[in-house]
Short mmCIF file of C-alpha atoms and ligand atoms in Angstrom, two decimals:
data_model
loop_
_atom_site.label_atom_id
_atom_site.label_comp_id
_atom_site.label_asym_id
_atom_site.label_seq_id
_atom_site.Cartn_x
_atom_site.Cartn_y
_atom_site.Cartn_z
CA UNK A 1440 82.39 71.86 85.54
CA UNK A 1441 86.25 71.26 85.60
CA UNK A 1442 86.94 74.46 84.12
CA UNK A 1443 83.63 76.19 84.70
CA UNK A 1444 82.89 78.86 87.56
CA UNK A 1445 80.20 79.55 89.61
CA UNK A 1446 78.49 82.36 89.91
CA UNK A 1447 80.08 83.11 92.89
CA UNK A 1448 83.17 82.63 91.60
CA UNK A 1449 82.44 85.05 88.85
CA UNK A 1450 81.16 87.70 91.15
CA UNK A 1451 84.35 87.67 93.02
CA UNK A 1452 86.77 87.10 90.58
CA UNK A 1453 85.21 89.88 88.74
CA UNK A 1454 85.05 88.75 85.00
CA UNK A 1455 88.71 87.47 85.32
CA UNK A 1456 88.27 85.46 82.39
CA UNK A 1457 88.16 88.83 80.06
CA UNK A 1458 90.73 90.10 81.45
CA UNK A 1459 92.99 87.09 81.21
CA UNK A 1460 92.34 86.85 77.57
CA UNK A 1461 92.92 90.21 77.10
CA UNK A 1462 95.85 91.37 79.28
CA UNK A 1463 98.71 89.75 77.50
CA UNK A 1464 100.38 93.48 76.77
CA UNK A 1465 99.88 94.80 79.91
CA UNK A 1466 102.95 96.99 81.32
CA UNK A 1467 102.86 99.95 83.33
CA UNK A 1468 103.77 103.19 81.31
CA UNK A 1469 107.38 104.33 81.73
CA UNK A 1470 109.28 107.26 82.04
CA UNK A 1471 112.80 107.01 80.62
CA UNK A 1472 115.45 109.09 82.14
CA UNK A 1473 119.08 108.77 81.26
CA UNK A 1474 120.85 109.88 78.10
CA UNK A 1475 119.98 113.35 78.35
CA UNK A 1476 121.88 114.91 75.07
CA UNK A 1477 124.22 117.18 76.28
CA UNK A 1478 123.34 120.48 76.97
CA UNK A 1479 119.45 119.77 76.41
CA UNK A 1480 117.19 119.79 79.37
CA UNK A 1481 115.74 116.36 79.31
CA UNK A 1482 113.14 116.85 82.23
CA UNK A 1483 110.52 114.19 83.03
CA UNK A 1484 107.37 115.91 84.80
CA UNK A 1485 105.47 113.83 87.56
CA UNK A 1486 102.30 116.07 88.26
CA UNK A 1487 100.53 114.89 91.63
CA UNK A 1488 97.09 115.43 91.12
CA UNK A 1489 93.40 114.56 92.49
CA UNK A 1490 91.27 112.29 90.55
CA UNK A 1491 89.46 109.00 90.25
CA UNK A 1492 91.14 105.69 90.17
CA UNK A 1493 89.10 102.06 89.56
CA UNK A 1494 89.46 99.51 92.10
CA UNK A 1495 87.20 96.94 90.45
CA UNK A 1496 83.43 97.83 90.84
CA UNK A 1497 84.19 101.21 92.93
CA UNK A 1498 85.82 104.32 91.92
CA UNK A 1499 87.43 106.01 94.35
CA UNK A 1500 88.30 109.95 94.60
CA UNK A 1501 91.98 110.17 95.44
CA UNK A 1502 95.62 111.78 95.21
CA UNK A 1503 97.97 110.16 92.58
CA UNK A 1504 100.65 111.11 89.82
CA UNK A 1505 99.40 112.00 86.81
CA UNK A 1506 96.21 109.82 87.32
CA UNK A 1507 97.58 106.41 87.38
CA UNK A 1508 97.60 103.95 90.48
CA UNK A 1509 100.49 103.10 90.94
CA UNK A 1510 102.01 105.92 89.16
CA UNK A 1511 104.30 105.63 85.93
CA UNK A 1512 107.54 103.40 86.63
CA UNK A 1513 110.91 105.68 86.32
CA UNK A 1514 113.52 104.15 84.92
CA UNK A 1515 116.67 105.08 85.04
CA UNK A 1516 120.08 104.35 84.66
CA UNK A 1517 122.94 104.03 87.45
CA UNK A 1518 125.31 106.50 87.41
CA UNK A 1519 123.19 108.72 85.24
CA UNK A 1520 121.65 111.84 85.81
CA UNK A 1521 117.82 111.86 86.26
CA UNK A 1522 115.77 115.03 86.47
CA UNK A 1523 111.96 115.10 87.45
CA UNK A 1524 109.86 118.44 87.90
CA UNK A 1525 107.24 117.47 90.24
CA UNK A 1526 104.19 120.20 90.07
CA UNK A 1527 101.86 120.30 92.27
CA UNK A 1528 98.05 120.00 91.33
CA UNK A 1529 96.83 118.90 95.07
CA UNK A 1530 95.15 121.11 97.61
CA UNK A 1531 97.76 120.42 100.15
CA UNK A 1532 102.15 120.82 100.23
CA UNK A 1533 104.07 117.77 98.80
CA UNK A 1534 107.32 116.76 97.96
CA UNK A 1535 108.82 113.66 96.45
CA UNK A 1536 111.15 111.06 98.03
CA UNK A 1537 113.77 108.73 96.74
CA UNK A 1538 113.46 105.90 98.71
CA UNK A 1539 116.24 104.10 98.70
CA UNK A 1540 118.50 106.02 96.61
CA UNK A 1541 121.67 107.38 98.19
CA UNK A 1542 121.39 110.61 96.37
CA UNK A 1543 122.75 114.72 97.89
CA UNK A 1544 120.55 115.28 100.66
CA UNK A 1545 119.00 118.52 99.28
CA UNK A 1546 117.45 116.01 97.09
CA UNK A 1547 115.91 114.06 99.49
CA UNK A 1548 112.46 115.66 99.66
CA UNK A 1549 111.69 115.78 103.11
CA UNK A 1550 110.05 118.89 103.66
CA UNK A 1551 111.49 120.75 107.18
CA UNK A 1552 114.59 118.86 107.11
CA UNK A 1553 115.82 118.83 103.33
CA UNK A 1554 113.72 121.09 101.55
CA UNK A 1555 110.65 123.51 101.93
CA UNK A 1556 107.30 121.68 101.25
CA UNK A 1557 106.16 122.50 97.94
CA UNK A 1558 102.68 124.40 97.80
CA UNK A 1559 99.62 123.77 95.76
CA UNK A 1560 100.36 125.26 92.16
CA UNK A 1561 103.98 125.03 92.83
CA UNK A 1562 106.88 123.03 91.21
CA UNK A 1563 110.47 121.54 92.40
CA UNK A 1564 112.98 120.06 90.09
CA UNK A 1565 114.42 116.80 91.48
CA UNK A 1566 118.39 116.29 89.84
CA UNK A 1567 120.41 113.10 90.96
CA UNK A 1568 122.55 110.73 89.76
CA UNK A 1569 121.81 106.84 91.31
CA UNK A 1570 125.18 105.64 92.45
CA UNK A 1571 123.20 102.42 92.76
CA UNK A 1572 121.21 99.87 90.78
CA UNK A 1573 118.00 98.06 91.55
CA UNK A 1574 114.20 98.08 92.33
CA UNK A 1575 113.23 101.65 94.25
CA UNK A 1576 110.03 103.63 94.14
CA UNK A 1577 109.17 106.94 94.95
CA UNK A 1578 106.58 109.05 97.19
CA UNK A 1579 105.49 111.72 98.90
CA UNK A 1580 107.11 112.38 102.14
CA UNK A 1581 104.06 114.75 103.93
CA UNK A 1582 101.86 113.87 106.47
CA UNK A 1583 99.28 110.70 105.77
CA UNK A 1584 99.56 111.00 101.86
CA UNK A 1585 101.16 108.13 101.28
CA UNK A 1586 98.45 106.23 102.20
CA UNK A 1587 96.41 107.78 99.21
CA UNK A 1588 98.27 106.83 95.69
CA UNK A 1589 101.30 109.20 95.71
CA UNK A 1590 103.72 106.08 94.82
CA UNK A 1591 105.55 104.71 91.84
CA UNK A 1592 107.81 102.59 90.72
CA UNK A 1593 111.75 103.37 90.24
CA UNK A 1594 113.79 101.37 88.31
CA UNK A 1595 117.60 102.02 88.05
CA UNK A 1596 119.15 99.72 85.62
CA UNK A 1597 123.02 98.59 85.74
CA UNK A 1598 125.55 99.28 83.87
CA UNK A 1599 126.08 95.85 83.11
CA UNK A 1600 123.28 93.02 83.96
CA UNK A 1601 124.66 90.05 86.17
CA UNK A 1602 121.58 88.32 86.00
CA UNK A 1603 120.20 86.56 83.07
CA UNK A 1604 116.16 86.74 82.64
CA UNK A 1605 113.86 86.96 79.71
CA UNK A 1606 111.10 89.34 80.98
CA UNK A 1607 110.59 91.38 84.37
CA UNK A 1608 107.46 92.33 86.13
CA UNK A 1609 106.74 95.30 88.77
CA UNK A 1610 104.35 94.40 91.42
CA UNK A 1611 103.67 96.93 94.00
CA UNK A 1612 101.28 96.00 97.04
CA UNK A 1613 98.94 98.51 98.87
CA UNK A 1614 96.66 98.75 100.99
CA UNK A 1615 93.74 100.90 100.40
CA UNK A 1616 90.88 102.57 102.24
CA UNK A 1617 91.23 106.26 100.51
CA UNK A 1618 88.11 107.31 98.55
CA UNK A 1619 86.56 104.14 99.56
CA UNK A 1620 86.10 103.99 103.45
CA UNK A 1621 87.38 107.06 105.33
CA UNK A 1622 90.67 108.80 104.37
CA UNK A 1623 94.09 108.53 105.35
CA UNK A 1624 93.74 111.85 107.68
CA UNK A 1625 90.48 110.56 109.22
CA UNK A 1626 92.18 107.75 109.91
CA UNK A 1627 94.93 109.45 111.93
CA UNK A 1628 92.56 111.70 113.96
CA UNK A 1629 90.58 108.55 114.90
CA UNK A 1630 94.08 106.59 116.11
CA UNK A 1631 95.14 109.59 117.71
CA UNK A 1632 92.32 110.09 119.36
CA UNK A 1633 91.60 106.86 120.66
CA UNK A 1634 93.69 105.16 123.86
CA UNK A 1635 94.76 101.77 123.55
CA UNK A 1636 91.44 100.44 123.49
CA UNK A 1637 90.86 101.54 120.50
CA UNK A 1638 93.93 100.57 119.31
CA UNK A 1639 93.47 96.36 119.34
CA UNK A 1640 96.65 96.28 121.02
CA UNK A 1641 98.41 92.83 121.01
CA UNK A 1642 94.73 90.95 119.84
CA UNK A 1643 95.64 90.77 116.04
CA UNK A 1644 92.64 90.31 113.90
CA UNK A 1645 89.38 89.83 114.98
CA UNK A 1646 88.75 86.61 113.81
CA UNK A 1647 85.75 87.47 111.80
CA UNK A 1648 86.19 84.81 109.18
CA UNK A 1649 85.89 85.96 105.27
CA UNK A 1650 84.20 88.97 104.43
CA UNK A 1651 83.04 90.03 101.57
CA UNK A 1652 81.60 93.56 101.56
CA UNK A 1653 79.51 94.43 98.68
CA UNK A 1654 81.61 92.46 96.57
CA UNK A 1655 84.68 94.07 97.26
CA UNK A 1656 86.88 93.08 99.85
CA UNK A 1657 87.65 89.60 99.67
CA UNK A 1658 89.19 86.71 102.03
CA UNK A 1659 90.17 83.55 101.16
CA UNK A 1660 90.26 80.16 103.35
CA UNK A 1661 93.86 80.16 104.67
CA UNK A 1662 95.61 76.71 105.42
CA UNK A 1663 96.35 75.83 108.58
CA UNK A 1664 100.52 75.34 107.98
CA UNK A 1665 102.98 76.72 109.84
CA UNK A 1666 105.21 78.75 108.05
CA UNK A 1667 109.02 76.86 108.33
CA UNK A 1668 112.62 78.21 107.93
CA UNK A 1669 114.14 78.07 104.22
CA UNK A 1670 115.74 74.63 105.75
CA UNK A 1671 111.93 73.05 106.39
CA UNK A 1672 112.86 73.30 110.44
CA UNK A 1673 110.67 75.25 112.27
CA UNK A 1674 110.74 78.98 112.32
CA UNK A 1675 113.33 80.08 114.23
CA UNK A 1676 112.55 82.71 117.28
CA UNK A 1677 113.24 86.12 115.79
CA UNK A 1678 112.92 85.09 112.26
CA UNK A 1679 110.55 86.55 109.21
CA UNK A 1680 109.19 83.03 109.16
CA UNK A 1681 108.37 83.13 112.95
CA UNK A 1682 106.71 86.88 112.87
CA UNK A 1683 104.62 85.72 109.98
CA UNK A 1684 103.22 82.82 111.99
CA UNK A 1685 102.84 85.23 115.11
CA UNK A 1686 100.97 87.66 113.21
CA UNK A 1687 98.57 85.56 111.30
CA UNK A 1688 97.25 83.52 115.05
CA UNK A 1689 97.01 87.02 116.56
CA UNK A 1690 100.00 86.46 119.05
CA UNK A 1691 101.48 90.18 117.50
CA UNK A 1692 99.57 93.39 116.29
CA UNK A 1693 99.87 93.28 112.87
CA UNK A 1694 99.03 97.07 112.30
CA UNK A 1695 96.98 99.95 112.84
CA UNK A 1696 94.20 99.57 110.47
CA UNK A 1697 93.55 96.00 110.37
CA UNK A 1698 90.55 96.80 108.14
CA UNK A 1699 91.60 97.85 104.83
CA UNK A 1700 88.49 97.56 102.53
CA UNK A 1701 90.70 96.44 99.63
CA UNK A 1702 94.49 95.72 98.90
CA UNK A 1703 95.91 95.96 95.34
CA UNK A 1704 98.37 94.49 93.53
CA UNK A 1705 99.61 97.27 91.16
CA UNK A 1706 96.32 99.28 91.83
CA UNK A 1707 94.24 96.12 90.71
CA UNK A 1708 91.88 94.32 93.55
CA UNK A 1709 91.38 90.71 92.95
CA UNK A 1710 87.86 91.25 91.70
CA UNK A 1711 89.43 92.80 88.76
CA UNK A 1712 92.84 90.69 89.15
CA UNK A 1713 96.64 92.11 87.86
CA UNK A 1714 98.15 89.58 85.35
CA UNK A 1715 101.31 88.63 85.16
CA UNK A 1716 101.95 86.72 81.74
CA UNK A 1717 105.04 84.28 81.30
CA UNK A 1718 106.30 82.05 79.12
CA UNK A 1719 106.88 78.16 79.18
CA UNK A 1720 110.20 78.01 80.08
CA UNK A 1721 111.03 81.63 80.81
CA UNK A 1722 112.57 83.30 83.27
CA UNK A 1723 111.52 86.25 85.00
CA UNK A 1724 112.67 88.91 87.58
CA UNK A 1725 110.03 90.00 89.50
CA UNK A 1726 110.20 93.57 91.50
CA UNK A 1727 108.44 93.30 94.47
CA UNK A 1728 107.83 96.66 96.38
CA UNK A 1729 105.38 97.63 99.42
CA UNK A 1730 104.27 101.14 99.41
CA UNK A 1731 101.50 100.41 101.94
CA UNK A 1732 101.06 101.93 105.06
CA UNK A 1733 100.21 99.73 107.44
CA UNK A 1734 100.67 96.32 106.05
CA UNK A 1735 103.08 93.52 105.78
CA UNK A 1736 102.57 90.79 103.34
CA UNK A 1737 103.50 87.16 102.46
CA UNK A 1738 103.86 87.12 98.55
CA UNK A 1739 103.77 83.97 96.81
CA UNK A 1740 102.77 82.00 93.37
CA UNK A 1741 101.23 79.17 94.12
CA UNK A 1742 103.02 76.11 92.80
CA UNK A 1743 105.75 78.00 92.09
CA UNK A 1744 109.26 78.81 93.87
CA UNK A 1745 111.02 82.32 93.82
CA UNK A 1746 114.41 82.94 94.23
CA UNK A 1747 115.64 86.08 96.01
CA UNK A 1748 118.06 87.78 94.30
CA UNK A 1749 118.51 91.35 95.79
CA UNK A 1750 117.03 93.25 98.60
CA UNK A 1751 116.50 96.65 98.60
CA UNK A 1752 118.08 97.01 95.47
CA UNK A 1753 121.15 95.33 96.88
CA UNK A 1754 122.17 91.95 95.18
CA UNK A 1755 122.32 88.90 97.24
CA UNK A 1756 123.73 85.30 97.21
CA UNK A 1757 120.40 83.65 95.15
CA UNK A 1758 118.01 82.26 97.64
CA UNK A 1759 115.01 79.67 96.84
CA UNK A 1760 111.77 80.17 98.65
CA UNK A 1761 108.20 80.08 98.61
CA UNK A 1762 107.29 82.96 99.95
CA UNK A 1763 108.67 86.64 100.62
CA UNK A 1764 107.57 88.57 104.07
CA UNK A 1765 107.69 92.15 102.97
CA UNK A 1766 107.14 95.05 105.13
CA UNK A 1767 106.71 98.70 103.87
CA UNK A 1768 109.10 100.56 102.43
CA UNK A 1769 110.74 96.75 101.59
CA UNK A 1770 111.50 95.33 98.29
CA UNK A 1771 112.72 92.38 97.11
CA UNK A 1772 114.05 91.19 93.50
CA UNK A 1773 113.22 87.39 92.92
CA UNK A 1774 113.57 85.07 89.69
CA UNK A 1775 110.67 83.13 88.68
CA UNK A 1776 111.12 80.12 86.45
CA UNK A 1777 107.92 79.44 84.39
CA UNK A 1778 107.76 75.88 84.84
CA UNK A 1779 103.91 75.35 85.38
CA UNK A 1780 101.21 76.01 83.21
CA UNK A 1781 97.75 77.51 82.89
CA UNK A 1782 97.23 80.04 85.49
CA UNK A 1783 98.36 80.29 89.11
CA UNK A 1784 97.27 82.81 91.59
CA UNK A 1785 99.97 85.40 92.74
CA UNK A 1786 98.93 85.88 96.47
CA UNK A 1787 99.98 88.37 98.58
CA UNK A 1788 98.61 87.68 102.39
CA UNK A 1789 98.37 90.93 104.70
CA UNK A 1790 99.82 89.08 107.58
CA UNK A 1791 97.08 89.18 110.50
CA UNK A 1792 94.42 91.16 108.77
CA UNK A 1793 91.52 89.95 106.61
CA UNK A 1794 91.41 90.13 103.21
CA UNK A 1795 94.20 89.68 100.43
CA UNK A 1796 95.64 91.23 97.69
CA UNK A 1797 96.04 88.68 94.20
CA UNK A 1798 96.26 88.47 91.02
CA UNK A 1799 97.24 86.16 88.29
CA UNK A 1800 100.33 84.47 86.99
CA UNK A 1801 99.25 83.40 83.57
CA UNK A 1802 100.95 81.07 81.17
CA UNK A 1803 101.34 82.59 77.59
CA UNK A 1804 99.05 80.70 74.89
CA UNK A 1805 97.15 78.72 78.05
CA UNK A 1806 93.44 78.86 77.47
CA UNK A 1807 91.71 77.32 80.43
CA UNK A 1808 90.09 79.22 83.36
CA UNK A 1809 92.10 80.48 86.22
CA UNK A 1810 91.47 78.91 89.65
CA UNK A 1811 89.07 80.76 91.29
CA UNK A 1812 89.98 83.79 93.57
CA UNK A 1813 88.34 82.76 96.73
CA UNK A 1814 89.37 79.11 96.61
CA UNK A 1815 91.25 78.40 99.61
CA UNK A 1816 94.51 79.07 99.78
CA UNK A 1817 97.32 76.65 101.18
CA UNK A 1818 99.97 79.10 102.78
CA UNK A 1819 103.03 77.91 101.39
CA UNK A 1820 105.96 77.06 103.99
CA UNK A 1821 109.14 78.30 103.77
CA UNK A 1822 109.60 81.84 104.08
CA UNK A 1823 113.16 83.37 103.90
CA UNK A 1824 114.60 85.59 106.39
CA UNK A 1825 117.16 88.28 107.21
CA UNK A 1826 119.20 85.85 108.33
CA UNK A 1827 119.17 83.68 104.92
CA UNK A 1828 120.46 86.53 103.07
CA UNK A 1829 124.44 87.51 102.63
CA UNK A 1830 125.26 90.44 100.21
CA UNK A 1831 126.57 88.92 96.94
CA UNK A 1832 129.69 91.05 97.62
CA UNK A 1833 130.96 90.37 100.95
CA UNK A 1834 132.95 93.78 101.07
CA UNK A 1835 129.58 95.60 101.29
CA UNK A 1836 128.77 94.27 104.41
CA UNK A 1837 130.08 96.45 107.69
CA UNK A 1838 133.28 95.75 108.88
CA UNK A 1839 135.12 97.73 111.77
CA UNK A 1840 134.11 98.57 115.26
CA UNK A 1841 130.72 100.69 115.11
CA UNK A 1842 129.73 103.18 117.80
CA UNK A 1843 126.47 101.86 119.30
CA UNK A 1844 123.62 104.33 119.42
CA UNK A 1845 121.04 102.67 121.34
CA UNK A 1846 117.22 103.62 119.87
CA UNK A 1847 114.45 101.61 121.63
CA UNK A 1848 111.23 101.54 120.05
CA UNK A 1849 108.30 102.58 122.26
CA UNK A 1850 104.61 103.21 122.65
CA UNK A 1851 102.53 105.31 125.10
CA UNK A 1852 99.24 106.63 125.45
CA UNK A 1853 97.94 108.34 123.61
CA UNK A 1854 98.59 107.36 120.24
CA UNK A 1855 102.24 108.03 120.19
CA UNK A 1856 105.56 106.07 119.08
CA UNK A 1857 109.02 106.61 119.86
CA UNK A 1858 112.49 106.18 118.86
CA UNK A 1859 115.24 106.47 122.03
CA UNK A 1860 112.46 107.12 124.21
CA UNK A 1861 111.78 110.71 121.87
CA UNK A 1862 109.01 111.52 119.59
CA UNK A 1863 109.65 113.42 116.54
CA UNK A 1864 108.81 117.07 117.56
CA UNK A 1865 111.85 118.54 120.06
CA UNK A 1866 113.35 115.40 119.40
CA UNK A 1867 117.70 115.50 119.42
CA UNK A 1868 119.24 115.40 116.14
CA UNK A 1869 121.51 112.18 116.56
CA UNK A 1870 124.66 113.31 115.44
CA UNK A 1871 127.25 111.26 113.36
CA UNK A 1872 130.97 111.96 112.27
CA UNK A 1873 131.21 112.05 108.46
CA UNK A 1874 132.91 108.22 107.88
CA UNK A 1875 132.11 106.97 111.17
CA UNK A 1876 130.68 103.25 111.59
CA UNK A 1877 127.67 103.22 113.83
CA UNK A 1878 125.58 100.86 114.77
CA UNK A 1879 121.74 101.45 115.49
CA UNK A 1880 120.59 99.04 118.32
CA UNK A 1881 116.75 99.02 118.68
CA UNK A 1882 114.80 96.49 120.89
CA UNK A 1883 111.26 96.65 119.98
CA UNK A 1884 109.42 97.35 122.75
CA UNK A 1885 106.12 97.23 121.54
CA UNK A 1886 103.64 94.21 120.05
CA UNK A 1887 103.93 95.95 116.43
CA UNK A 1888 106.37 95.17 113.84
CA UNK A 1889 108.01 98.65 112.94
CA UNK A 1890 110.04 98.39 109.24
CA UNK A 1891 112.96 101.21 109.94
CA UNK A 1892 114.21 103.06 106.92
CA UNK A 1893 117.44 105.23 106.83
CA UNK A 1894 117.73 108.08 104.20
CA UNK A 1895 120.81 108.46 101.99
CA UNK A 1896 122.83 105.32 103.52
CA UNK A 1897 122.28 101.73 102.93
CA UNK A 1898 122.83 99.32 106.28
CA UNK A 1899 123.67 95.94 107.45
CA UNK A 1900 121.16 93.85 109.12
CA UNK A 1901 122.19 91.87 112.44
CA UNK A 1902 125.88 92.44 112.60
CA UNK A 1903 128.67 91.66 109.75
CA UNK A 1904 127.80 89.40 107.13
CA UNK A 1905 123.95 90.20 107.05
CA UNK A 1906 122.46 92.09 103.67
CA UNK A 1907 122.87 95.75 103.02
CA UNK A 1908 119.05 97.07 102.93
CA UNK A 1909 117.72 100.48 103.65
CA UNK A 1910 114.61 99.23 105.49
CA UNK A 1911 114.25 96.30 107.94
CA UNK A 1912 111.85 95.07 109.98
CA UNK A 1913 112.35 95.20 113.62
CA UNK A 1914 110.53 92.33 115.67
CA UNK A 1915 108.42 92.80 118.59
CA UNK A 1916 110.77 91.96 121.60
CA UNK A 1917 113.50 91.45 119.69
CA UNK A 1918 116.40 93.83 119.45
CA UNK A 1919 117.91 94.97 115.94
CA UNK A 1920 121.11 95.75 114.76
CA UNK A 1921 121.43 98.09 111.98
CA UNK A 1922 125.54 98.98 110.94
CA UNK A 1923 126.20 101.81 108.50
CA UNK A 1924 128.75 104.03 107.10
CA UNK A 1925 128.15 107.71 107.52
CA UNK A 1926 129.42 108.19 104.34
CA UNK A 1927 126.79 110.95 103.09
CA UNK A 1928 126.92 114.32 104.24
CA UNK A 1929 123.49 116.23 105.19
CA UNK A 1930 120.22 115.69 107.82
CA UNK A 1931 118.64 112.44 107.00
CA UNK A 1932 115.29 111.08 108.35
CA UNK A 1933 115.13 107.77 110.04
CA UNK A 1934 111.66 106.95 110.92
CA UNK A 1935 109.38 103.92 110.68
CA UNK A 1936 107.59 103.26 107.25
CA UNK A 1937 104.17 102.71 109.13
CA UNK A 1938 102.80 106.33 108.05
CA UNK A 1939 100.72 106.51 111.11
CA UNK A 1940 103.51 105.96 113.53
CA UNK A 1941 105.79 108.53 111.43
CA UNK A 1942 103.08 110.87 111.63
CA UNK A 1943 103.03 110.03 115.32
CA UNK A 1944 106.29 110.74 116.70
CA UNK A 1945 108.23 107.54 115.37
CA UNK A 1946 111.16 109.88 113.14
CA UNK A 1947 114.47 111.16 113.88
CA UNK A 1948 116.81 113.12 112.51
CA UNK A 1949 120.04 112.12 111.93
CA UNK A 1950 123.13 114.57 110.97
CA UNK A 1951 126.16 113.66 109.02
CA UNK A 1952 128.58 116.48 109.86
CU1 C2O B 2579 110.06 105.80 101.78
CU2 C2O B 2579 110.97 108.76 104.65
O1 C2O B 2579 110.71 107.40 103.68
CU1 CU B 2580 106.02 102.04 113.47
#
């Protein structure tokens, strides 16, 4: 029985064997930008549309770009123009935000701030020149639409690639309920209608063991090991390793939707697992993107190390780790060396929640059965934190004497989330002079982590020498500092990337004038 699978394993893994044999050539279909012949219009079309997606044994009616989940990958080149025509076939207004791209304000895709919403039946052409290479994504910026399927990867290729690797793979992680259980608007109404009692404040998961609802949600036994820092020592206070431990043991609140029926890797649940194919001795670049609405993951590949080379599209001094903690809106690039054999599970553990996003890493040419999806998972030990990352180019880290702007994060009943004591509606704009160096200092006065995202700029996390990012997790009861140079004029959104928080006050306008 060494390579055999029990009936239950087969049910849970959902015909993984067949997928493993067939999936050698899987790739996300691509939209290629760049090199438009001068004078011609080389325009890509992205259609926001309603339709069905297959999620393992279930079909969900939802909203996607072009019927694909995730939407087709957009490939652009650093410094070369991109033109995308958004066609809105949805029953509601929508827009596209180019998350992490330091573009011109009018193309940023925030209705009510940088453009009018694109009404049903209408179109809007986005044109910009991406100044930075790296891993980005694009998504709707209207209401709770992000918790449907309106997201896709955006990769900007550098003028000259500095890293060497043989292959690359994008992994997009998602928490899914739309069309399976409820929908994001109903979820928001439920949250806004509930008081603190309904919110599971500070209690974490319900501890109800593994669940397997109609074969959909899948849980695995999680090893009881505590995450450590990269040095193997106990997770330091304020580190992401410590955050992972605190979320897993229920000491902090993981999010407002503890019961997503599915977690996906590239649109695939564990019962129909996504598969990465690698050759022995091959080096692969992974591009990790978390477009989830409410879920922070700890991502790892069993029996493999990951080498972080970039954070939110900004190169960092390479660091080896076992696992990467990734909040909503964050991206990491990591190199993976094909030093194993057979197949290993790729696991993205939704921290503090039941269920798992999981797929396989499969060695090309190997024929054995993959490990069953539901086998107990030993959580890896070392988790990288922001403090472990330094910009590859030290000059890109903030310098100088910032003007400090205090913007504590708060919660109030009924369900509302604030920045600097203000809810978005009617809030004061945060005014910054063009060229000014600014420090946002935030104490998170809530029991939940918030991935804070600034549009149109990058910031240095945790003071001089810290990594350059555009989204960073504010850890409960800790202070987070984001230093940035206001070099991009316009009106920019600054918000929590939890879509339910963003829709319940946790956003501000930043005016760079
Ligand atoms: Cu990806 Cu305003 O967000
Ligand atoms: Cu939040």
